Amino acid sequence: LVKSPSAEWGYLHEAFGKDGVYYSAATLDFSSINSDNVSDLYGKTFSFDCSQNCGETFSFKFENMTREGAYENSNIRAGSGSKHEYTIGIKGMASGSQLVDEIMGMLNQYPANNVTPSDPNNLYVSHSNNITRTGNDELTIYENWKTFNSAEDAANFYPNNYYMGSLDFSEITTPTVKNALENVWIQSGAVKDDGLNLHFEKMNSTVLGINGVDASTQDGAKKAIALIKGANDKINSIRTRIGADQNRLEHTLKNVMNIAENTDAAESRIRDTDMASEMVSFSKENILSQAGFSMMAQANQSRDGILALLG
């Protein structure tokens, strides 16, 4: 239903120009929304994170209700640096313009920070992100902390800066390329949730931002060097993280093997101890039995000797 070039990447992968400079951005085009298909957005969510990896998150969920009902279902914590969960009421809407009106109206009426907006169509939602209306039925989310001299540099910044500028438009769009992390849970302990989540990120030239690198000119070669260096840095960062996970798993494996060995040794010692105790008991009973037989034999010999004297 919604168009967004950044949706297929999972991070800010466009450029927003303002006052002669550019910012990394992501657009959301709602122009295809009408009265017949607006209900397809019910229960759907789009979200984005703080573009400086501060932990602050923003999510917008579309529901079949009015703004008053939507606000009651929202979780807006102004200035908290935490989760901001907006419910957007889109009941009875017939166009993308109306939908964008409602998103901006909700943000103006219930801001996610303590800053009074100077422009109702360009809102500062966190220390690192803005939401601006760039058309009747289009929104742009852009980072507000780093500027670039060219649109190309702004659009290609985040592929080389892991854990920053992430977003999830997957529920309202249909991405063709996904840069999502695949989680693999490994239970490594004896209690619930005692384990490790392994993250495997999709790696290719497109995700790394080096697809179509052109080194045929001097300027192109300079940009290619920067892009390839960034891609290499990202790969090294991911390899380091995977290596750290591998070390943790190997340490856990060695610890489990050590516990198993110690358990076997303890069980063997217990078994050996029981065997020694039984052998001592057997020897004692054997000695007592032999002593009894010896005493009876001695007593019989004494009786035979007395009878021989009397005879």
PDB file of C-alpha atoms in Angstrom:
ATOM      1  CA  LEU A   1       0.000   0.000   0.000  1.00  0.00           C
ATOM      2  CA  VAL A   2       2.801   2.424   0.891  1.00  0.00           C
ATOM      3  CA  LYS A   3       5.892   3.164  -1.191  1.00  0.00           C
ATOM      4  CA  SER A   4       9.319   3.628   0.390  1.00  0.00           C
ATOM      5  CA  PRO A   5      12.730   3.071  -1.229  1.00  0.00           C
ATOM      6  CA  SER A   6      14.233   2.662   2.233  1.00  0.00           C
ATOM      7  CA  ALA A   7      11.841  -0.141   3.216  1.00  0.00           C
ATOM      8  CA  GLU A   8      13.778  -2.739   1.267  1.00  0.00           C
ATOM      9  CA  TRP A   9      16.993  -1.843   3.082  1.00  0.00           C
ATOM     10  CA  GLY A  10      15.851  -1.546   6.693  1.00  0.00           C
ATOM     11  CA  TYR A  11      17.611   1.755   7.373  1.00  0.00           C
ATOM     12  CA  LEU A  12      17.696   5.398   6.225  1.00  0.00           C
ATOM     13  CA  HIS A  13      18.721   5.029   2.587  1.00  0.00           C
ATOM     14  CA  GLU A  14      17.556   8.239   0.953  1.00  0.00           C
ATOM     15  CA  ALA A  15      18.541  11.896   1.133  1.00  0.00           C
ATOM     16  CA  PHE A  16      16.596  14.898   2.383  1.00  0.00           C
ATOM     17  CA  GLY A  17      17.808  18.337   1.314  1.00  0.00           C
ATOM     18  CA  LYS A  18      17.332  21.382   3.538  1.00  0.00           C
ATOM     19  CA  ASP A  19      19.103  24.758   3.651  1.00  0.00           C
ATOM     20  CA  GLY A  20      21.776  23.671   1.179  1.00  0.00           C
ATOM     21  CA  VAL A  21      22.791  20.476   2.977  1.00  0.00           C
ATOM     22  CA  TYR A  22      21.562  16.884   2.981  1.00  0.00           C
ATOM     23  CA  TYR A  23      20.493  14.442   5.667  1.00  0.00           C
ATOM     24  CA  SER A  24      20.067  10.661   5.605  1.00  0.00           C
ATOM     25  CA  ALA A  25      16.346   9.990   5.302  1.00  0.00           C
ATOM     26  CA  ALA A  26      13.479   7.614   4.522  1.00  0.00           C
ATOM     27  CA  THR A  27      10.214   8.540   2.781  1.00  0.00           C
ATOM     28  CA  LEU A  28       6.727   7.110   3.146  1.00  0.00           C
ATOM     29  CA  ASP A  29       4.413   7.715   0.186  1.00  0.00           C
ATOM     30  CA  PHE A  30       0.728   7.208   1.064  1.00  0.00           C
ATOM     31  CA  SER A  31      -0.642   8.408  -2.283  1.00  0.00           C
ATOM     32  CA  SER A  32      -2.197   5.021  -3.104  1.00  0.00           C
ATOM     33  CA  ILE A  33      -4.459   5.083  -0.030  1.00  0.00           C
ATOM     34  CA  ASN A  34      -8.192   5.494  -0.680  1.00  0.00           C
ATOM     35  CA  SER A  35     -11.514   4.643   0.944  1.00  0.00           C
ATOM     36  CA  ASP A  36     -11.498   1.155  -0.566  1.00  0.00           C
ATOM     37  CA  ASN A  37      -8.111   0.027   0.744  1.00  0.00           C
ATOM     38  CA  VAL A  38      -7.530   2.099   3.888  1.00  0.00           C
ATOM     39  CA  SER A  39      -8.903  -0.774   5.967  1.00  0.00           C
ATOM     40  CA  ASP A  40      -5.948  -2.884   4.807  1.00  0.00           C
ATOM     41  CA  LEU A  41      -3.806  -0.781   7.135  1.00  0.00           C
ATOM     42  CA  TYR A  42      -5.829  -1.666  10.249  1.00  0.00           C
ATOM     43  CA  GLY A  43      -3.526  -3.255  12.807  1.00  0.00           C
ATOM     44  CA  LYS A  44      -0.403  -2.510  10.737  1.00  0.00           C
ATOM     45  CA  THR A  45       2.641  -0.714  12.166  1.00  0.00           C
ATOM     46  CA  PHE A  46       5.690   1.165  10.933  1.00  0.00           C
ATOM     47  CA  SER A  47       8.582   2.079  13.212  1.00  0.00           C
ATOM     48  CA  PHE A  48      12.060   3.574  13.386  1.00  0.00           C
ATOM     49  CA  ASP A  49      14.825   3.855  15.959  1.00  0.00           C
ATOM     50  CA  CYS A  50      16.991   6.678  17.220  1.00  0.00           C
ATOM     51  CA  SER A  51      19.595   7.216  14.499  1.00  0.00           C
ATOM     52  CA  GLN A  52      22.393   7.500  17.059  1.00  0.00           C
ATOM     53  CA  ASN A  53      21.728   4.117  18.674  1.00  0.00           C
ATOM     54  CA  CYS A  54      20.438   5.732  21.885  1.00  0.00           C
ATOM     55  CA  GLY A  55      17.712   3.136  22.453  1.00  0.00           C
ATOM     56  CA  GLU A  56      14.782   5.492  21.791  1.00  0.00           C
ATOM     57  CA  THR A  57      12.150   3.917  19.509  1.00  0.00           C
ATOM     58  CA  PHE A  58       9.051   5.194  17.703  1.00  0.00           C
ATOM     59  CA  SER A  59       6.177   3.106  16.390  1.00  0.00           C
ATOM     60  CA  PHE A  60       2.920   4.087  14.659  1.00  0.00           C
ATOM     61  CA  LYS A  61       0.031   1.640  14.550  1.00  0.00           C
ATOM     62  CA  PHE A  62      -3.035   2.247  12.361  1.00  0.00           C
ATOM     63  CA  GLU A  63      -6.415   1.359  13.860  1.00  0.00           C
ATOM     64  CA  ASN A  64     -10.120   1.692  13.007  1.00  0.00           C
ATOM     65  CA  MET A  65     -10.854   4.444  15.534  1.00  0.00           C
ATOM     66  CA  THR A  66     -10.885   8.199  16.145  1.00  0.00           C
ATOM     67  CA  ARG A  67      -7.986  10.263  17.470  1.00  0.00           C
ATOM     68  CA  GLU A  68      -9.445  10.314  20.990  1.00  0.00           C
ATOM     69  CA  GLY A  69      -9.671   6.536  21.077  1.00  0.00           C
ATOM     70  CA  ALA A  70      -6.285   6.238  19.448  1.00  0.00           C
ATOM     71  CA  TYR A  71      -4.612   8.418  22.055  1.00  0.00           C
ATOM     72  CA  GLU A  72      -6.001   6.237  24.831  1.00  0.00           C
ATOM     73  CA  ASN A  73      -4.258   3.302  23.173  1.00  0.00           C
ATOM     74  CA  SER A  74      -0.952   5.141  22.728  1.00  0.00           C
ATOM     75  CA  ASN A  75       2.071   5.114  24.988  1.00  0.00           C
ATOM     76  CA  ILE A  76       3.723   8.503  24.543  1.00  0.00           C
ATOM     77  CA  ARG A  77       6.506   9.363  26.953  1.00  0.00           C
ATOM     78  CA  ALA A  78       7.606  12.899  26.233  1.00  0.00           C
ATOM     79  CA  GLY A  79      11.323  13.358  26.752  1.00  0.00           C
ATOM     80  CA  SER A  80      11.782   9.940  28.340  1.00  0.00           C
ATOM     81  CA  GLY A  81      14.293   8.567  25.843  1.00  0.00           C
ATOM     82  CA  SER A  82      12.297   5.361  25.741  1.00  0.00           C
ATOM     83  CA  LYS A  83       9.562   3.728  23.666  1.00  0.00           C
ATOM     84  CA  HIS A  84       7.026   6.024  22.011  1.00  0.00           C
ATOM     85  CA  GLU A  85       4.052   4.031  20.745  1.00  0.00           C
ATOM     86  CA  TYR A  86       1.467   6.011  18.755  1.00  0.00           C
ATOM     87  CA  THR A  87      -1.880   4.608  17.733  1.00  0.00           C
ATOM     88  CA  ILE A  88      -3.183   6.450  14.665  1.00  0.00           C
ATOM     89  CA  GLY A  89      -6.960   6.465  14.161  1.00  0.00           C
ATOM     90  CA  ILE A  90      -7.748   6.219  10.431  1.00  0.00           C
ATOM     91  CA  LYS A  91     -11.444   5.379  10.615  1.00  0.00           C
ATOM     92  CA  GLY A  92     -13.375   6.644   7.572  1.00  0.00           C
ATOM     93  CA  MET A  93     -10.347   8.090   5.752  1.00  0.00           C
ATOM     94  CA  ALA A  94     -10.477   8.290   1.976  1.00  0.00           C
ATOM     95  CA  SER A  95      -6.989   9.476   0.988  1.00  0.00           C
ATOM     96  CA  GLY A  96      -3.317   9.377   1.899  1.00  0.00           C
ATOM     97  CA  SER A  97      -3.442  13.113   2.519  1.00  0.00           C
ATOM     98  CA  GLN A  98      -5.972  12.614   5.313  1.00  0.00           C
ATOM     99  CA  LEU A  99      -3.811   9.896   6.799  1.00  0.00           C
ATOM    100  CA  VAL A 100      -0.716  12.127   6.788  1.00  0.00           C
ATOM    101  CA  ASP A 101      -2.850  14.918   8.311  1.00  0.00           C
ATOM    102  CA  GLU A 102      -3.706  12.590  11.187  1.00  0.00           C
ATOM    103  CA  ILE A 103      -0.108  11.466  11.807  1.00  0.00           C
ATOM    104  CA  MET A 104       1.172  15.047  11.895  1.00  0.00           C
ATOM    105  CA  GLY A 105      -1.833  16.194  13.929  1.00  0.00           C
ATOM    106  CA  MET A 106      -1.227  13.469  16.505  1.00  0.00           C
ATOM    107  CA  LEU A 107       2.468  14.367  16.736  1.00  0.00           C
ATOM    108  CA  ASN A 108       1.657  18.073  17.133  1.00  0.00           C
ATOM    109  CA  GLN A 109      -1.014  17.488  19.757  1.00  0.00           C
ATOM    110  CA  TYR A 110       0.918  14.840  21.676  1.00  0.00           C
ATOM    111  CA  PRO A 111       4.659  15.443  21.029  1.00  0.00           C
ATOM    112  CA  ALA A 112       7.244  12.786  21.863  1.00  0.00           C
ATOM    113  CA  ASN A 113       9.506  15.401  23.455  1.00  0.00           C
ATOM    114  CA  ASN A 114       9.317  18.580  25.492  1.00  0.00           C
ATOM    115  CA  VAL A 115      10.232  20.877  22.582  1.00  0.00           C
ATOM    116  CA  THR A 116       7.500  23.220  21.337  1.00  0.00           C
ATOM    117  CA  PRO A 117       7.327  22.764  17.541  1.00  0.00           C
ATOM    118  CA  SER A 118       8.138  25.885  15.504  1.00  0.00           C
ATOM    119  CA  ASP A 119       6.893  24.308  12.275  1.00  0.00           C
ATOM    120  CA  PRO A 120       3.849  22.000  12.492  1.00  0.00           C
ATOM    121  CA  ASN A 121       4.973  20.269   9.295  1.00  0.00           C
ATOM    122  CA  ASN A 122       8.561  19.596  10.447  1.00  0.00           C
ATOM    123  CA  LEU A 123       8.655  18.055  13.898  1.00  0.00           C
ATOM    124  CA  TYR A 124      11.636  17.344  16.113  1.00  0.00           C
ATOM    125  CA  VAL A 125      10.719  13.953  17.600  1.00  0.00           C
ATOM    126  CA  SER A 126      14.031  13.113  19.260  1.00  0.00           C
ATOM    127  CA  HIS A 127      17.541  14.471  19.634  1.00  0.00           C
ATOM    128  CA  SER A 128      18.491  12.648  16.426  1.00  0.00           C
ATOM    129  CA  ASN A 129      15.351  12.446  14.251  1.00  0.00           C
ATOM    130  CA  ASN A 130      12.747  14.684  12.609  1.00  0.00           C
ATOM    131  CA  ILE A 131       9.499  13.877  10.815  1.00  0.00           C
ATOM    132  CA  THR A 132       8.585  16.328   8.074  1.00  0.00           C
ATOM    133  CA  ARG A 133       5.756  16.551   5.595  1.00  0.00           C
ATOM    134  CA  THR A 134       7.286  16.629   2.128  1.00  0.00           C
ATOM    135  CA  GLY A 135       4.024  16.371   0.171  1.00  0.00           C
ATOM    136  CA  ASN A 136       0.266  16.169   0.597  1.00  0.00           C
ATOM    137  CA  ASP A 137       0.509  12.430   1.101  1.00  0.00           C
ATOM    138  CA  GLU A 138       4.208  11.948   1.847  1.00  0.00           C
ATOM    139  CA  LEU A 139       6.252  11.911   5.045  1.00  0.00           C
ATOM    140  CA  THR A 140      10.022  11.938   5.425  1.00  0.00           C
ATOM    141  CA  ILE A 141      11.905  10.714   8.462  1.00  0.00           C
ATOM    142  CA  TYR A 142      15.442  12.084   8.599  1.00  0.00           C
ATOM    143  CA  GLU A 143      18.339  12.167  11.028  1.00  0.00           C
ATOM    144  CA  ASN A 144      18.992  15.707  12.246  1.00  0.00           C
ATOM    145  CA  TRP A 145      22.502  15.378  13.662  1.00  0.00           C
ATOM    146  CA  LYS A 146      24.799  14.857  10.647  1.00  0.00           C
ATOM    147  CA  THR A 147      24.877  16.887   7.426  1.00  0.00           C
ATOM    148  CA  PHE A 148      26.321  16.007   4.026  1.00  0.00           C
ATOM    149  CA  ASN A 149      27.335  18.068   1.022  1.00  0.00           C
ATOM    150  CA  SER A 150      25.780  15.653  -1.468  1.00  0.00           C
ATOM    151  CA  ALA A 151      22.634  13.554  -1.648  1.00  0.00           C
ATOM    152  CA  GLU A 152      24.695  10.499  -2.580  1.00  0.00           C
ATOM    153  CA  ASP A 153      26.816  10.715   0.569  1.00  0.00           C
ATOM    154  CA  ALA A 154      23.711  11.136   2.726  1.00  0.00           C
ATOM    155  CA  ALA A 155      21.952   8.150   1.146  1.00  0.00           C
ATOM    156  CA  ASN A 156      25.016   5.916   1.508  1.00  0.00           C
ATOM    157  CA  PHE A 157      25.976   6.810   5.070  1.00  0.00           C
ATOM    158  CA  TYR A 158      24.100   4.201   7.085  1.00  0.00           C
ATOM    159  CA  PRO A 159      25.126   1.048   5.185  1.00  0.00           C
ATOM    160  CA  ASN A 160      28.563   1.574   6.699  1.00  0.00           C
ATOM    161  CA  ASN A 161      27.401   2.466  10.209  1.00  0.00           C
ATOM    162  CA  TYR A 162      25.932  -0.589  11.853  1.00  0.00           C
ATOM    163  CA  TYR A 163      23.127  -0.374  14.456  1.00  0.00           C
ATOM    164  CA  MET A 164      22.142   3.147  13.360  1.00  0.00           C
ATOM    165  CA  GLY A 165      19.250   4.581  11.389  1.00  0.00           C
ATOM    166  CA  SER A 166      17.265   1.336  11.445  1.00  0.00           C
ATOM    167  CA  LEU A 167      13.568   1.198  10.548  1.00  0.00           C
ATOM    168  CA  ASP A 168      10.828  -1.337   9.890  1.00  0.00           C
ATOM    169  CA  PHE A 169       8.223  -0.545   7.239  1.00  0.00           C
ATOM    170  CA  SER A 170       7.653  -4.204   6.357  1.00  0.00           C
ATOM    171  CA  GLU A 171       4.021  -4.374   7.528  1.00  0.00           C
ATOM    172  CA  ILE A 172       2.817  -1.526   5.321  1.00  0.00           C
ATOM    173  CA  THR A 173       5.162  -2.040   2.350  1.00  0.00           C
ATOM    174  CA  THR A 174       6.485  -4.998   0.364  1.00  0.00           C
ATOM    175  CA  PRO A 175      10.288  -4.849   0.378  1.00  0.00           C
ATOM    176  CA  THR A 176      12.132  -6.743  -2.345  1.00  0.00           C
ATOM    177  CA  VAL A 177      15.479  -6.822  -0.554  1.00  0.00           C
ATOM    178  CA  LYS A 178      15.661  -7.493   3.143  1.00  0.00           C
ATOM    179  CA  ASN A 179      18.557  -6.542   5.359  1.00  0.00           C
ATOM    180  CA  ALA A 180      17.073  -8.080   8.467  1.00  0.00           C
ATOM    181  CA  LEU A 181      18.976 -10.032  11.068  1.00  0.00           C
ATOM    182  CA  GLU A 182      18.169 -13.703  11.450  1.00  0.00           C
ATOM    183  CA  ASN A 183      18.152 -14.776  15.072  1.00  0.00           C
ATOM    184  CA  VAL A 184      19.209 -18.266  16.077  1.00  0.00           C
ATOM    185  CA  TRP A 185      18.605 -19.107  19.723  1.00  0.00           C
ATOM    186  CA  ILE A 186      21.009 -21.553  21.359  1.00  0.00           C
ATOM    187  CA  GLN A 187      20.105 -22.891  24.783  1.00  0.00           C
ATOM    188  CA  SER A 188      23.439 -23.214  26.540  1.00  0.00           C
ATOM    189  CA  GLY A 189      22.431 -23.390  30.193  1.00  0.00           C
ATOM    190  CA  ALA A 190      20.392 -25.591  32.485  1.00  0.00           C
ATOM    191  CA  VAL A 191      17.650 -23.046  33.206  1.00  0.00           C
ATOM    192  CA  LYS A 192      15.074 -21.256  31.035  1.00  0.00           C
ATOM    193  CA  ASP A 193      16.403 -18.382  28.886  1.00  0.00           C
ATOM    194  CA  ASP A 194      19.996 -19.245  29.762  1.00  0.00           C
ATOM    195  CA  GLY A 195      21.535 -19.087  26.314  1.00  0.00           C
ATOM    196  CA  LEU A 196      22.661 -16.919  23.427  1.00  0.00           C
ATOM    197  CA  ASN A 197      20.988 -15.302  20.421  1.00  0.00           C
ATOM    198  CA  LEU A 198      23.173 -15.547  17.339  1.00  0.00           C
ATOM    199  CA  HIS A 199      22.639 -12.801  14.737  1.00  0.00           C
ATOM    200  CA  PHE A 200      23.423 -13.442  11.114  1.00  0.00           C
ATOM    201  CA  GLU A 201      23.115 -10.428   8.864  1.00  0.00           C
ATOM    202  CA  LYS A 202      22.640 -10.631   5.134  1.00  0.00           C
ATOM    203  CA  MET A 203      25.859  -9.545   3.435  1.00  0.00           C
ATOM    204  CA  ASN A 204      26.130  -8.633  -0.229  1.00  0.00           C
ATOM    205  CA  SER A 205      27.287  -5.704  -2.330  1.00  0.00           C
ATOM    206  CA  THR A 206      23.845  -4.104  -2.239  1.00  0.00           C
ATOM    207  CA  VAL A 207      23.523  -4.272   1.540  1.00  0.00           C
ATOM    208  CA  LEU A 208      27.083  -3.020   1.974  1.00  0.00           C
ATOM    209  CA  GLY A 209      26.407  -0.059  -0.278  1.00  0.00           C
ATOM    210  CA  ILE A 210      29.079  -0.881  -2.860  1.00  0.00           C
ATOM    211  CA  ASN A 211      26.828  -2.141  -5.631  1.00  0.00           C
ATOM    212  CA  GLY A 212      27.596  -0.262  -8.830  1.00  0.00           C
ATOM    213  CA  VAL A 213      30.840   1.293  -7.584  1.00  0.00           C
ATOM    214  CA  ASP A 214      32.457   3.191 -10.454  1.00  0.00           C
ATOM    215  CA  ALA A 215      36.226   3.706 -10.341  1.00  0.00           C
ATOM    216  CA  SER A 216      36.563   4.866 -13.941  1.00  0.00           C
ATOM    217  CA  THR A 217      37.062   8.499 -12.902  1.00  0.00           C
ATOM    218  CA  GLN A 218      39.179  10.138 -10.227  1.00  0.00           C
ATOM    219  CA  ASP A 219      36.184  11.304  -8.207  1.00  0.00           C
ATOM    220  CA  GLY A 220      34.529   7.933  -8.645  1.00  0.00           C
ATOM    221  CA  ALA A 221      37.658   6.155  -7.447  1.00  0.00           C
ATOM    222  CA  LYS A 222      37.818   8.366  -4.346  1.00  0.00           C
ATOM    223  CA  LYS A 223      34.213   7.612  -3.503  1.00  0.00           C
ATOM    224  CA  ALA A 224      34.780   3.927  -4.242  1.00  0.00           C
ATOM    225  CA  ILE A 225      37.695   3.835  -1.790  1.00  0.00           C
ATOM    226  CA  ALA A 226      35.532   5.406   0.929  1.00  0.00           C
ATOM    227  CA  LEU A 227      32.602   3.069   0.257  1.00  0.00           C
ATOM    228  CA  ILE A 228      34.770  -0.041   0.124  1.00  0.00           C
ATOM    229  CA  LYS A 229      36.565   0.997   3.305  1.00  0.00           C
ATOM    230  CA  GLY A 230      33.209   1.459   5.011  1.00  0.00           C
ATOM    231  CA  ALA A 231      32.005  -1.923   3.759  1.00  0.00           C
ATOM    232  CA  ASN A 232      35.222  -3.562   4.961  1.00  0.00           C
ATOM    233  CA  ASP A 233      34.862  -1.899   8.369  1.00  0.00           C
ATOM    234  CA  LYS A 234      31.316  -3.185   8.631  1.00  0.00           C
ATOM    235  CA  ILE A 235      32.353  -6.715   7.673  1.00  0.00           C
ATOM    236  CA  ASN A 236      35.172  -6.614  10.242  1.00  0.00           C
ATOM    237  CA  SER A 237      32.728  -5.370  12.866  1.00  0.00           C
ATOM    238  CA  ILE A 238      30.326  -8.210  12.135  1.00  0.00           C
ATOM    239  CA  ARG A 239      33.170 -10.741  12.090  1.00  0.00           C
ATOM    240  CA  THR A 240      34.316  -9.435  15.466  1.00  0.00           C
ATOM    241  CA  ARG A 241      30.819  -9.834  16.886  1.00  0.00           C
ATOM    242  CA  ILE A 242      30.466 -13.344  15.458  1.00  0.00           C
ATOM    243  CA  GLY A 243      33.941 -14.214  16.790  1.00  0.00           C
ATOM    244  CA  ALA A 244      32.917 -13.000  20.237  1.00  0.00           C
ATOM    245  CA  ASP A 245      29.765 -15.145  20.062  1.00  0.00           C
ATOM    246  CA  GLN A 246      31.889 -18.116  18.964  1.00  0.00           C
ATOM    247  CA  ASN A 247      34.259 -17.600  21.911  1.00  0.00           C
ATOM    248  CA  ARG A 248      31.306 -17.477  24.295  1.00  0.00           C
ATOM    249  CA  LEU A 249      29.887 -20.703  22.878  1.00  0.00           C
ATOM    250  CA  GLU A 250      33.285 -22.438  22.976  1.00  0.00           C
ATOM    251  CA  HIS A 251      33.751 -21.331  26.583  1.00  0.00           C
ATOM    252  CA  THR A 252      30.268 -22.606  27.432  1.00  0.00           C
ATOM    253  CA  LEU A 253      30.985 -25.908  25.656  1.00  0.00           C
ATOM    254  CA  LYS A 254      34.261 -26.371  27.545  1.00  0.00           C
ATOM    255  CA  ASN A 255      32.507 -25.550  30.808  1.00  0.00           C
ATOM    256  CA  VAL A 256      29.727 -28.075  30.099  1.00  0.00           C
ATOM    257  CA  MET A 257      32.294 -30.731  29.127  1.00  0.00           C
ATOM    258  CA  ASN A 258      34.221 -30.007  32.337  1.00  0.00           C
ATOM    259  CA  ILE A 259      31.031 -30.362  34.379  1.00  0.00           C
ATOM    260  CA  ALA A 260      30.234 -33.659  32.624  1.00  0.00           C
ATOM    261  CA  GLU A 261      33.775 -34.959  33.295  1.00  0.00           C
ATOM    262  CA  ASN A 262      33.625 -33.932  36.953  1.00  0.00           C
ATOM    263  CA  THR A 263      30.193 -35.549  37.297  1.00  0.00           C
ATOM    264  CA  ASP A 264      31.489 -38.801  35.820  1.00  0.00           C
ATOM    265  CA  ALA A 265      34.535 -38.681  38.119  1.00  0.00           C
ATOM    266  CA  ALA A 266      32.351 -38.044  41.162  1.00  0.00           C
ATOM    267  CA  GLU A 267      30.015 -40.882  40.223  1.00  0.00           C
ATOM    268  CA  SER A 268      33.020 -43.179  39.724  1.00  0.00           C
ATOM    269  CA  ARG A 269      34.454 -42.219  43.112  1.00  0.00           C
ATOM    270  CA  ILE A 270      31.110 -42.916  44.768  1.00  0.00           C
ATOM    271  CA  ARG A 271      30.935 -46.294  43.039  1.00  0.00           C
ATOM    272  CA  ASP A 272      34.551 -47.086  44.019  1.00  0.00           C
ATOM    273  CA  THR A 273      33.826 -46.042  47.586  1.00  0.00           C
ATOM    274  CA  ASP A 274      30.808 -48.351  47.763  1.00  0.00           C
ATOM    275  CA  MET A 275      32.868 -51.239  46.347  1.00  0.00           C
ATOM    276  CA  ALA A 276      35.653 -50.705  48.907  1.00  0.00           C
ATOM    277  CA  SER A 277      33.129 -50.605  51.727  1.00  0.00           C
ATOM    278  CA  GLU A 278      31.535 -53.843  50.563  1.00  0.00           C
ATOM    279  CA  MET A 279      34.951 -55.543  50.265  1.00  0.00           C
ATOM    280  CA  VAL A 280      35.830 -54.516  53.821  1.00  0.00           C
ATOM    281  CA  SER A 281      32.502 -55.865  55.033  1.00  0.00           C
ATOM    282  CA  PHE A 282      33.032 -59.089  53.070  1.00  0.00           C
ATOM    283  CA  SER A 283      36.552 -59.529  54.485  1.00  0.00           C
ATOM    284  CA  LYS A 284      35.312 -58.900  58.013  1.00  0.00           C
ATOM    285  CA  GLU A 285      32.523 -61.453  57.684  1.00  0.00           C
ATOM    286  CA  ASN A 286      34.941 -63.943  56.108  1.00  0.00           C
ATOM    287  CA  ILE A 287      37.416 -63.534  59.006  1.00  0.00           C
ATOM    288  CA  LEU A 288      34.651 -63.920  61.585  1.00  0.00           C
ATOM    289  CA  SER A 289      33.369 -67.027  59.801  1.00  0.00           C
ATOM    290  CA  GLN A 290      36.828 -68.581  59.639  1.00  0.00           C
ATOM    291  CA  ALA A 291      37.450 -67.722  63.297  1.00  0.00           C
ATOM    292  CA  GLY A 292      34.183 -69.427  64.246  1.00  0.00           C
ATOM    293  CA  PHE A 293      35.123 -72.573  62.344  1.00  0.00           C
ATOM    294  CA  SER A 294      38.572 -72.551  63.965  1.00  0.00           C
ATOM    295  CA  MET A 295      37.099 -72.225  67.442  1.00  0.00           C
ATOM    296  CA  MET A 296      34.657 -75.086  66.811  1.00  0.00           C
ATOM    297  CA  ALA A 297      37.492 -77.275  65.523  1.00  0.00           C
ATOM    298  CA  GLN A 298      39.578 -76.433  68.554  1.00  0.00           C
ATOM    299  CA  ALA A 299      36.697 -77.283  70.867  1.00  0.00           C
ATOM    300  CA  ASN A 300      36.202 -80.644  69.144  1.00  0.00           C
ATOM    301  CA  GLN A 301      39.897 -81.449  69.478  1.00  0.00           C
ATOM    302  CA  SER A 302      39.763 -80.697  73.209  1.00  0.00           C
ATOM    303  CA  ARG A 303      36.823 -83.090  73.664  1.00  0.00           C
ATOM    304  CA  ASP A 304      38.624 -85.868  71.764  1.00  0.00           C
ATOM    305  CA  GLY A 305      41.696 -85.422  73.941  1.00  0.00           C
ATOM    306  CA  ILE A 306      39.706 -85.755  77.176  1.00  0.00           C
ATOM    307  CA  LEU A 307      37.961 -88.900  75.905  1.00  0.00           C
ATOM    308  CA  ALA A 308      41.330 -90.411  74.984  1.00  0.00           C
ATOM    309  CA  LEU A 309      42.647 -89.843  78.555  1.00  0.00           C
ATOM    310  CA  LEU A 310      39.556 -91.476  80.044  1.00  0.00           C
ATOM    311  CA  GLY A 311      39.858 -94.463  77.715  1.00  0.00           C
TER     312      GLY A 311
END
